[in-house]
Tab-separated table of C-alpha atoms in Angstrom:
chain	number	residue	atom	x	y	z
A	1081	UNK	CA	0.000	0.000	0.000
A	1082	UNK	CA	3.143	2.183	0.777
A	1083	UNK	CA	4.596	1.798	-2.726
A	1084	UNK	CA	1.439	2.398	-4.305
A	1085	UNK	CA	1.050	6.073	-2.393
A	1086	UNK	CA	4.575	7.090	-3.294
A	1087	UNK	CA	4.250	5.612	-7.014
A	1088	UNK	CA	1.091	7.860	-7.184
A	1089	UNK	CA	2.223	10.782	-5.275
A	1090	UNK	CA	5.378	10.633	-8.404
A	1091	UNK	CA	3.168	10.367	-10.842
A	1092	UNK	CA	1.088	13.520	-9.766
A	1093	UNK	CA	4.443	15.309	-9.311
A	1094	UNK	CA	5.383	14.226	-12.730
A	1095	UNK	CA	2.445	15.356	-14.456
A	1096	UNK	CA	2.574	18.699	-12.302
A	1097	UNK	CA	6.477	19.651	-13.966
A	1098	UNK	CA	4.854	18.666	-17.503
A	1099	UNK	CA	1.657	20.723	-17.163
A	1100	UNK	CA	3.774	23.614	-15.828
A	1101	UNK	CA	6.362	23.308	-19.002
A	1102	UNK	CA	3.731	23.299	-21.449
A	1103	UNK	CA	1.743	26.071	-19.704
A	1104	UNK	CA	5.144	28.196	-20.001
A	1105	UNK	CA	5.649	27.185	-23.730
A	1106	UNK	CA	1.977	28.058	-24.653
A	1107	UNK	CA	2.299	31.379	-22.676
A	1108	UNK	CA	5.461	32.131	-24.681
A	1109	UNK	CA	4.385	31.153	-27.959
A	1110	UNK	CA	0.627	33.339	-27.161
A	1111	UNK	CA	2.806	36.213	-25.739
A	1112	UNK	CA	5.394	35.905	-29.572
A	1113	UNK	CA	2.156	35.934	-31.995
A	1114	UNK	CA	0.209	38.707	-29.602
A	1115	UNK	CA	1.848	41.843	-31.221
A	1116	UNK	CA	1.480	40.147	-34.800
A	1117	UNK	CA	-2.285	40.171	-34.435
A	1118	UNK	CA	-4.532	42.498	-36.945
A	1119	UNK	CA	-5.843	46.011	-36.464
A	1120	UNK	CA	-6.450	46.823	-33.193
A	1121	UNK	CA	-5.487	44.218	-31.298
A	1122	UNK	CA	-2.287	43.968	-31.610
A	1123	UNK	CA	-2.439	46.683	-28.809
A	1124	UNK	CA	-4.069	43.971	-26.135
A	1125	UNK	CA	-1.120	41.023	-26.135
A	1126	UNK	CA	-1.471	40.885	-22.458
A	1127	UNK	CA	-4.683	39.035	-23.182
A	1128	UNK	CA	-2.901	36.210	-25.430
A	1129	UNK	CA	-0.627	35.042	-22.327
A	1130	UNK	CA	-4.051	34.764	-20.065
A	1131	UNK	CA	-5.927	32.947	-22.563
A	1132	UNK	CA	-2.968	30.595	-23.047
A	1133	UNK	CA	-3.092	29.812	-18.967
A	1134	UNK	CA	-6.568	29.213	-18.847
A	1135	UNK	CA	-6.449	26.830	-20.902
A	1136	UNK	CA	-4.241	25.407	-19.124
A	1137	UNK	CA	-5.922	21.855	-17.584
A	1138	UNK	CA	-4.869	18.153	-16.894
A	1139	UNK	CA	-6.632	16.570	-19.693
A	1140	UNK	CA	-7.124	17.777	-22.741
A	1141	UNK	CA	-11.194	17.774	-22.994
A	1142	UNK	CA	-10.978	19.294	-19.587
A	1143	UNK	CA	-8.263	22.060	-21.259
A	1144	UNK	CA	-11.614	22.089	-24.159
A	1145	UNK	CA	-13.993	22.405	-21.385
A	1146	UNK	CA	-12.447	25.350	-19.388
A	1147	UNK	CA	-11.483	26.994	-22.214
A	1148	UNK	CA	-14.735	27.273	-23.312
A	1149	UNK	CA	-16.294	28.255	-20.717
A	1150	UNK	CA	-13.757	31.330	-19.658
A	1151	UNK	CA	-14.365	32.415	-23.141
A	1152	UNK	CA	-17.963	32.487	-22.799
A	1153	UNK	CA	-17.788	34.602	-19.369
A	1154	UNK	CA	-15.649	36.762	-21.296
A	1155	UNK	CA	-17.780	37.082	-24.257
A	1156	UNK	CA	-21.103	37.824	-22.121
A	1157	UNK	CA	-19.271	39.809	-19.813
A	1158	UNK	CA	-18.453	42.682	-23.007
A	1159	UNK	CA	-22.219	42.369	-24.152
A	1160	UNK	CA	-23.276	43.455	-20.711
A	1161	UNK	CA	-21.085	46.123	-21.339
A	1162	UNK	CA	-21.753	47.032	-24.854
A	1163	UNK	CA	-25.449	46.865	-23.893
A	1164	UNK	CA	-24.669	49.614	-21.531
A	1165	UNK	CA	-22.594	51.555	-23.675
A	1166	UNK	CA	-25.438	51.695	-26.709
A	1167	UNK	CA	-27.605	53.596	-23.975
A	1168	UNK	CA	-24.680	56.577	-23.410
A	1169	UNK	CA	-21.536	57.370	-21.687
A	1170	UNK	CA	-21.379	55.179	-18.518
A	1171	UNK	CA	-21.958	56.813	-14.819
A	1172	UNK	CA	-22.167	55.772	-11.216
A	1173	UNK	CA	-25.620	53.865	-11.642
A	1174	UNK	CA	-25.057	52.182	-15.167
A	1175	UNK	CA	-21.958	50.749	-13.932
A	1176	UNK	CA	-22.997	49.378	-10.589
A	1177	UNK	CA	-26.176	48.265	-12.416
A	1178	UNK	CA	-24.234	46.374	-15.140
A	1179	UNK	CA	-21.746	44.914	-12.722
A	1180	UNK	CA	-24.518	43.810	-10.334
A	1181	UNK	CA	-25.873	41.974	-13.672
A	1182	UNK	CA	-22.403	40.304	-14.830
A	1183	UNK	CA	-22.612	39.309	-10.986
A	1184	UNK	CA	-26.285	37.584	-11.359
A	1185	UNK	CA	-25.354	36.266	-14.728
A	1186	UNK	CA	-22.219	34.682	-13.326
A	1187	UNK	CA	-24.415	32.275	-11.041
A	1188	UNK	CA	-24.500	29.886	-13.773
A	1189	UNK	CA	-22.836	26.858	-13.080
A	1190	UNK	CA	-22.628	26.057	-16.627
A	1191	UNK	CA	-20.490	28.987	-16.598
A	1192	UNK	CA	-17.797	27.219	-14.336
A	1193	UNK	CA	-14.542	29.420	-14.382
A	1194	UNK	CA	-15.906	31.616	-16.890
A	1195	UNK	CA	-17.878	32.564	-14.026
A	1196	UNK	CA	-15.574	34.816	-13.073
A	1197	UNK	CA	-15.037	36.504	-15.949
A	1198	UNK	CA	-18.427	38.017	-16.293
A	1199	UNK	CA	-18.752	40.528	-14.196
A	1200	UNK	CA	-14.569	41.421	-14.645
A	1201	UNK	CA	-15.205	41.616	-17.997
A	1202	UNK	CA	-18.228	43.600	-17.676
A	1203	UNK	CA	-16.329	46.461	-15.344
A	1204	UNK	CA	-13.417	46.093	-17.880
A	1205	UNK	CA	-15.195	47.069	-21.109
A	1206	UNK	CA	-17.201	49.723	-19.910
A	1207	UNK	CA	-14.542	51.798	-18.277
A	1208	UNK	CA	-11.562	51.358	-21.270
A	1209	UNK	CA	-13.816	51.362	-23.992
A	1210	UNK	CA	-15.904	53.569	-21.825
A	1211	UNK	CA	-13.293	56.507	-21.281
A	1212	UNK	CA	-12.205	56.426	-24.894
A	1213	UNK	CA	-15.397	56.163	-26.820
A	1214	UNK	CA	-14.285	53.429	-28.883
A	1215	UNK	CA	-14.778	49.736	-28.900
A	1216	UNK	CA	-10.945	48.354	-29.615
A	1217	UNK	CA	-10.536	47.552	-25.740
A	1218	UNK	CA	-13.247	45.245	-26.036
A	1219	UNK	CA	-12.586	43.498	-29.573
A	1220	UNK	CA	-8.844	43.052	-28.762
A	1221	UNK	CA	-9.946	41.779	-25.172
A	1222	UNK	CA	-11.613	38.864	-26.951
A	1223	UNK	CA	-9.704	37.848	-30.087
A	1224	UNK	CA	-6.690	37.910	-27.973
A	1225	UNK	CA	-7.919	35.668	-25.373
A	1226	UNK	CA	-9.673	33.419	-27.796
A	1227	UNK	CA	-5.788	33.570	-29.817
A	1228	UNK	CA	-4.680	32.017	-26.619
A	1229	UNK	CA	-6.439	29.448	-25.959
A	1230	UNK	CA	-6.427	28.253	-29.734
A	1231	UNK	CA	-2.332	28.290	-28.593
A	1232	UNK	CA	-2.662	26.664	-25.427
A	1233	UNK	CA	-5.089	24.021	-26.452
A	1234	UNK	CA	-2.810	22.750	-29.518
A	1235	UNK	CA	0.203	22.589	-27.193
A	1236	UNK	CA	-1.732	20.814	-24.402
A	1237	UNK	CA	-2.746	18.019	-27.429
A	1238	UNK	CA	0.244	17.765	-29.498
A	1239	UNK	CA	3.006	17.561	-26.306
A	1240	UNK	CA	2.148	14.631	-24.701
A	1241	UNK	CA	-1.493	14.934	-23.986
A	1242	UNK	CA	-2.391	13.680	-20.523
A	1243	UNK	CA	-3.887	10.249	-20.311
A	1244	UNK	CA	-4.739	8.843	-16.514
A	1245	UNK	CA	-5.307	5.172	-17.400
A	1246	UNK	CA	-3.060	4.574	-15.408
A	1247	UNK	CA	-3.971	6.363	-12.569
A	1248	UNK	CA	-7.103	5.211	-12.516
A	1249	UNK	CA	-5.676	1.275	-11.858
A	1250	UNK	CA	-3.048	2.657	-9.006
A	1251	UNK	CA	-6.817	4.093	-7.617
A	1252	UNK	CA	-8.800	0.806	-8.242
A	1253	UNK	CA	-5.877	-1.205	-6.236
A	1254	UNK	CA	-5.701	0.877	-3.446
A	1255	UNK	CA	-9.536	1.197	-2.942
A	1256	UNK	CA	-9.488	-2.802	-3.125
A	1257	UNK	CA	-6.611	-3.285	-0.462
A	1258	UNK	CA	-8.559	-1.071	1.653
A	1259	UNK	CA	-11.397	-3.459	1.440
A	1260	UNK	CA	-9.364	-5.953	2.135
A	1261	UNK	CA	-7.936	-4.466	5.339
A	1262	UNK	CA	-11.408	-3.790	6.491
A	1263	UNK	CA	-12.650	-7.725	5.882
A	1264	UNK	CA	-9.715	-8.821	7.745
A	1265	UNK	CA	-9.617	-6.546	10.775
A	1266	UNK	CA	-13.154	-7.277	11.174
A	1267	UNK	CA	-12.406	-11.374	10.553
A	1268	UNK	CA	-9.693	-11.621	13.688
A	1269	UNK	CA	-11.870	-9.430	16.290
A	1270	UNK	CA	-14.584	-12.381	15.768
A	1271	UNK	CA	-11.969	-15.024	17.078
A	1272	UNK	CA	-10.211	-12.537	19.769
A	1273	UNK	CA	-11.681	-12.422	22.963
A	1274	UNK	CA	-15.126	-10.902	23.541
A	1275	UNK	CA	-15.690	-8.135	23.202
A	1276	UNK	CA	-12.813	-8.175	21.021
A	1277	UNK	CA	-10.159	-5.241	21.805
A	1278	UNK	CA	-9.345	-5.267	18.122
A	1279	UNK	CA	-12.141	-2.097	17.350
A	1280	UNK	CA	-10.245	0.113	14.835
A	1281	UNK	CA	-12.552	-1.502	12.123
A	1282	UNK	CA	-15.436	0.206	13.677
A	1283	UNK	CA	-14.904	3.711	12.534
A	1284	UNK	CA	-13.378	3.439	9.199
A	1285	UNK	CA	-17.003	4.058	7.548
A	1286	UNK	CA	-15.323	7.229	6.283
A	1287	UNK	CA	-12.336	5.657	5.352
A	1288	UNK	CA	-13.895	3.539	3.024
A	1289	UNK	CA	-16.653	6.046	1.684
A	1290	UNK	CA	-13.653	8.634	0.817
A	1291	UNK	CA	-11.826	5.626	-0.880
A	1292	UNK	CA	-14.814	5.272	-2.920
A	1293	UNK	CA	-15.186	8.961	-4.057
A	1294	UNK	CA	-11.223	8.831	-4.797
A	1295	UNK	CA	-11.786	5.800	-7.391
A	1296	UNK	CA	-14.404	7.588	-8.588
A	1297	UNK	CA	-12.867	10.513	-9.187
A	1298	UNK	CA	-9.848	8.735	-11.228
A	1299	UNK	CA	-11.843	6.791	-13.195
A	1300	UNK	CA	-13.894	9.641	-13.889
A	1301	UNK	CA	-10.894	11.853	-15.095
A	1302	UNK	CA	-9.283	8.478	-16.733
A	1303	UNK	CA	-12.260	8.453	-19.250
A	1304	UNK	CA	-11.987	12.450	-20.047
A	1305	UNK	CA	-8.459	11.935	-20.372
A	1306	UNK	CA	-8.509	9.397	-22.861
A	1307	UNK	CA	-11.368	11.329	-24.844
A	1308	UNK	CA	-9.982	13.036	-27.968
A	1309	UNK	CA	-6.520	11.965	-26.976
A	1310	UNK	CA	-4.310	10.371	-29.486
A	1311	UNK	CA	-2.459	8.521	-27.457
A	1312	UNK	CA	-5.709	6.279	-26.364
A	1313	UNK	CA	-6.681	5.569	-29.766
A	1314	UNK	CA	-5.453	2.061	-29.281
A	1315	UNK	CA	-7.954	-0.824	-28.556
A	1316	UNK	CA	-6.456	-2.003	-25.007
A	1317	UNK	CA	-6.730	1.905	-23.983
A	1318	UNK	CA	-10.591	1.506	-24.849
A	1319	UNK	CA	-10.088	-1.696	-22.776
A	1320	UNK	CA	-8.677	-0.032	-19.744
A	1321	UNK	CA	-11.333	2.631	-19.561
A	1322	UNK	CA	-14.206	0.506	-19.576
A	1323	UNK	CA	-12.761	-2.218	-16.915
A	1324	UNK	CA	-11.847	0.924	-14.706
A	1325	UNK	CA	-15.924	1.377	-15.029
A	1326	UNK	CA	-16.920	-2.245	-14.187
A	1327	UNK	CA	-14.156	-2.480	-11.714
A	1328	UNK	CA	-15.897	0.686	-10.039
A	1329	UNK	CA	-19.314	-0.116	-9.988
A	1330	UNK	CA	-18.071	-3.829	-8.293
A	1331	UNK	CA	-15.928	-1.974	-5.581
A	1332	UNK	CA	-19.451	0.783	-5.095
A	1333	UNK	CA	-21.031	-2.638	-4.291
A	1334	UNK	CA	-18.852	-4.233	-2.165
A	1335	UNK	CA	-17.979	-1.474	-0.152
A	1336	UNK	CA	-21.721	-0.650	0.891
A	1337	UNK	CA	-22.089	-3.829	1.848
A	1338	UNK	CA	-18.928	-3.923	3.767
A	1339	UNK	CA	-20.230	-0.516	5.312
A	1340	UNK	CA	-23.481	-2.159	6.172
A	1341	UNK	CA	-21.922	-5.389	8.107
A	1342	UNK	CA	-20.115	-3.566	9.964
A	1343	UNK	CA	-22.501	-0.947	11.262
A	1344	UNK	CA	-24.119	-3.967	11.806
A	1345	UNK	CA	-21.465	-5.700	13.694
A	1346	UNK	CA	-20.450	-2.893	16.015
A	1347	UNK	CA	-24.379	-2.908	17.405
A	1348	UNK	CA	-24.105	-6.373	17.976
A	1349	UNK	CA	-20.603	-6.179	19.943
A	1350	UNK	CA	-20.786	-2.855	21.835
A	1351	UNK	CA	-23.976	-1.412	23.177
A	1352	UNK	CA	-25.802	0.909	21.413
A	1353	UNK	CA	-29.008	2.130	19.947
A	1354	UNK	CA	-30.193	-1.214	18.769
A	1355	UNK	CA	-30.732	-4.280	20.408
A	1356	UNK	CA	-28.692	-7.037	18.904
A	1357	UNK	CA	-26.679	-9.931	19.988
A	1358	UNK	CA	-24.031	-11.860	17.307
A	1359	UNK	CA	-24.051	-15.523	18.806
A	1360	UNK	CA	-21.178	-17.194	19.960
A	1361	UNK	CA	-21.709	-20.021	17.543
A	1362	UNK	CA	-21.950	-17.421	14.802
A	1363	UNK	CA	-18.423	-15.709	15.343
A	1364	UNK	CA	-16.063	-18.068	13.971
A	1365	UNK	CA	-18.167	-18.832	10.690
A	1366	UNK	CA	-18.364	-15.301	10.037
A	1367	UNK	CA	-14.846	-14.821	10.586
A	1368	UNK	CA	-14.208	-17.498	8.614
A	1369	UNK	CA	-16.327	-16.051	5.398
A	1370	UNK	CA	-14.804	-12.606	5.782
A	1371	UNK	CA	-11.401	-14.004	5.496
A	1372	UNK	CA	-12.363	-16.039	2.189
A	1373	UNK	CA	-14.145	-12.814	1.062
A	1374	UNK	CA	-11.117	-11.240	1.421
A	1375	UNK	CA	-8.927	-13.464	-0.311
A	1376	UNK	CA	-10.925	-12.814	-3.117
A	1377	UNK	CA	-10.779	-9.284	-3.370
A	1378	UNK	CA	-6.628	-10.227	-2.693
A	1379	UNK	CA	-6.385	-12.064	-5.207
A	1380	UNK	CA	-8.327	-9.732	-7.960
A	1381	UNK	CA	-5.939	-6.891	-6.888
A	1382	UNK	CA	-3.020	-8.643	-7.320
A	1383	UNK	CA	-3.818	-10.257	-10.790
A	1384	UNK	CA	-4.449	-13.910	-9.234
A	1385	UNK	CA	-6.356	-16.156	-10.752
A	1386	UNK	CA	-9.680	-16.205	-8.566
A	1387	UNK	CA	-11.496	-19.237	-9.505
A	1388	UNK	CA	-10.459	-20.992	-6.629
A	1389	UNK	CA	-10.979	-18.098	-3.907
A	1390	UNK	CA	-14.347	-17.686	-5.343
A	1391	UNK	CA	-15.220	-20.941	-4.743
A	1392	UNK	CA	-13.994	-21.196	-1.198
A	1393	UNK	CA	-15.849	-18.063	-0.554
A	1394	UNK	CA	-18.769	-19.634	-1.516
A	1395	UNK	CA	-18.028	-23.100	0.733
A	1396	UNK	CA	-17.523	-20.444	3.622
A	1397	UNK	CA	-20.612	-18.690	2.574
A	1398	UNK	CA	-22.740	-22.042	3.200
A	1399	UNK	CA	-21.026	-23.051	6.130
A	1400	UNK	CA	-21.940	-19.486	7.745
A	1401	UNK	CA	-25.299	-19.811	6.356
A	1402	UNK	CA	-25.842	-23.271	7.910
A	1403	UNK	CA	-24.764	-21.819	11.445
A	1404	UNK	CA	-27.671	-19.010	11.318
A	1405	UNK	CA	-30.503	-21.394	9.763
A	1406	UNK	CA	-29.377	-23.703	12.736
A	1407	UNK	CA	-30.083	-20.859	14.779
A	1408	UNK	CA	-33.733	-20.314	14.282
A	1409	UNK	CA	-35.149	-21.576	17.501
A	1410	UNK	CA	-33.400	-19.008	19.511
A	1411	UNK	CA	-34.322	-15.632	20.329
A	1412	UNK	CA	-34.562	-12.774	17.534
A	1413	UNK	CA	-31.686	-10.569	18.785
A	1414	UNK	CA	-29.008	-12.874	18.593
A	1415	UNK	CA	-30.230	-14.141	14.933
A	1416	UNK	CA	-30.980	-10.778	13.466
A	1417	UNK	CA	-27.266	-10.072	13.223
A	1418	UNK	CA	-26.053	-13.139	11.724
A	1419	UNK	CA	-29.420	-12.379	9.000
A	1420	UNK	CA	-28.212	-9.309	8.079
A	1421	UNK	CA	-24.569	-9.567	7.392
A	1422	UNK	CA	-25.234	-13.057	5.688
A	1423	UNK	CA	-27.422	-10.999	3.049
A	1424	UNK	CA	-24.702	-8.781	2.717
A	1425	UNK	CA	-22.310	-11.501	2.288
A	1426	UNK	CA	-23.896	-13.050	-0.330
A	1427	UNK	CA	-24.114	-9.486	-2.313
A	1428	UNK	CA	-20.944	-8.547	-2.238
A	1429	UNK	CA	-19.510	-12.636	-3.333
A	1430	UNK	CA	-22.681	-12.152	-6.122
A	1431	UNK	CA	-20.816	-9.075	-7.370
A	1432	UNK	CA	-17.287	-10.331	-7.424
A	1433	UNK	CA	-18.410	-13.299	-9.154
A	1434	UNK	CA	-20.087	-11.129	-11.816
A	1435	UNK	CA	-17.014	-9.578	-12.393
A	1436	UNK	CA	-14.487	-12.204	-11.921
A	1437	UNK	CA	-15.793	-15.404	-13.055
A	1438	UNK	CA	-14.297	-16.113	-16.441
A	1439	UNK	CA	-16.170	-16.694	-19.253
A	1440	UNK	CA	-17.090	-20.414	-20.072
A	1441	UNK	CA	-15.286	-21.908	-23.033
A	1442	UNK	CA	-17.857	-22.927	-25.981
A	1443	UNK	CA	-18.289	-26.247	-26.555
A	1444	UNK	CA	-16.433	-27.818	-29.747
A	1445	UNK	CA	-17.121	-30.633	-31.829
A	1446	UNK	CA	-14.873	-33.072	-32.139
């Protein structure tokens, strides 16, 4: 788990000096053409440089995305202005009125950083263009900035354009260990003494939840990386992003489930809110299925073949299973437990074998 943090915290480090390279070569190159643009412009190169950074973004669709959007504060930002402007010279009241507007127009979230552009935009325009009575401030505001992003956009795609595959997998195996951690701590406090003194199992509901968002997240940025990216135009790329999908929907499964036991679990060891009692006869089944479980989800992250766990899950499964059924002449509290994680037991091995079990080979004639 240790080499996998430092191997990711690299990687983000890595991509961090590359982003910041290309940012300064797209600045430069935006800040070289700037003076060389037509008309009026060429008096506004400032603007080249800023639309160059903005466009500045991890993946290249998100670079698309953000660029986009800061042009489109821009752009609605000067029509504020220019509305303003085709009404007179600009005073006290227009201007707070129109900034006040760039400020209520801003609130879109479709907007996203070209949120903030509105309302600057909007202040911009109508005191330059404002003061002189012309409207070159405002034209060279925009075809400068849109100049630099066209800049920064073809140097984010043609010099080695982000792609998080693997990133995503580093995520997938991390968020799988943890799982693993969690069956296991929970599978040795049913065999210590009782109540067990092993409890640090009992609070990691966040743990797990936040390891969930995290895989989430990389998958998520894995796919928008490898959109319009040339480098994932090969077939095993197309591969990688759609097992990163399955894989997460499997781990969302499995670690709900995992959540639920061991709410379930901690109300049946330690006193609390609900009255529940996990039978003696119970405890080393369980423990017993929770450390097959977990051999599973081992042997997935580690590239194992899984056949075998799987079906020694599923031998634990019934053996646990057996113990509560034989349990059904005794009194509710102590069964309820057992009930519950059984069911979620058998939905988290249902979902692993959904994902893992291979496919069976077609029958040939001979």
């Amino acid at each position: 788990m240790e080499s996998l943090k430092m191997w990711a915290k690299s990687t983000v480090n890595g991509q961090r000096v590359l982003l910041a390279i290309k940012a300064a070569l797209a600045v430069g190159i935006a800040w070289f053409l700037a003076p060389h643009m037509p008309g009026v412009t060429e008096k506004y190169p400032y603007y080249a440089p800023l639309g160059a950074l903005v466009s500045m973004y991890p993946t290249f669709m998100g670079s698309v995305r953000t660029s986009f959007q800061t042009l489109l504060g821009v752009l609605l930002g000067i029509a504020v202005a220019a509305g303003v402007l085709l009404l007179g010279d600009p005073n006290i009241l227009t201007i707070s009125l129109a900034v006040g507007l760039g400020v209520l127009l801003s609130s879109s979230p479709r907007l996203g950083p070209g949120r903030e552009y509105v309302p600057v935009a909007t202040l911009m325009v109508l005191i330059i263009d404002g003061h002189t009575g012309v409207d070159a401030f405002s034209l060279g505001y925009a075809v400068q900035m849109g100049m630099g992003v066209l800049v920064g956009l073809t140097v984010n795609v043609t010099i080695f354009p982000p792609l998080k595959l693997e990133d995503a997998r580093v995520g997938i195996s991390r968020g799988r260990r943890v799982l693993v951690d969690q069956l296991e701590d929970v599978a040795a406090a049913l065999v210590e003494q009782w109540p067990p003194e092993r409890d640090a199992w009992a609070a990691t509901g966040h743990i797990l939840e936040n390891s969930v968002g995290e895989i989430r997240a990389a998958v998520y940025e894995a796919k928008e990386s490898h959109q319009a990216n040339p480098r994932g135009l090969l077939k095993s790329r197309h591969r990688v992003v759609s097992e990163g999908f399955e894989d997460l929907a499997v781990l969302e499964i499995v670690t709900f489930h995992i959540r639920d036991l061991s709410e379930v679990l901690v109300a049946a060891i330690w006193e609390g809110s609900l009255d529940l009692a996990l039978d003696v006869e119970l405890r080393e089944p369980l423990s017993g299925c929770l450390k097959a479980t977990a051999k599973v989800v081992r042997d997935w992250d580690e590239n194992h073949e899984t056949v075998e766990a799987l079906a020694a899950a599923q031998e634990s499964m019934g053996v646990f299973t057996a113990a509560v059924a034989a349990r059904e002449g005794y009194d509710v509290p102590s069964l309820a437990p057992g009930v519950a994680v059984a069911l979620d037991l058998q939905r988290i091995l249902a979902a692993l074998q959904h994902r893992l079990a291979p496919v069976a080979p077609s029958e040939t004639e001979v």
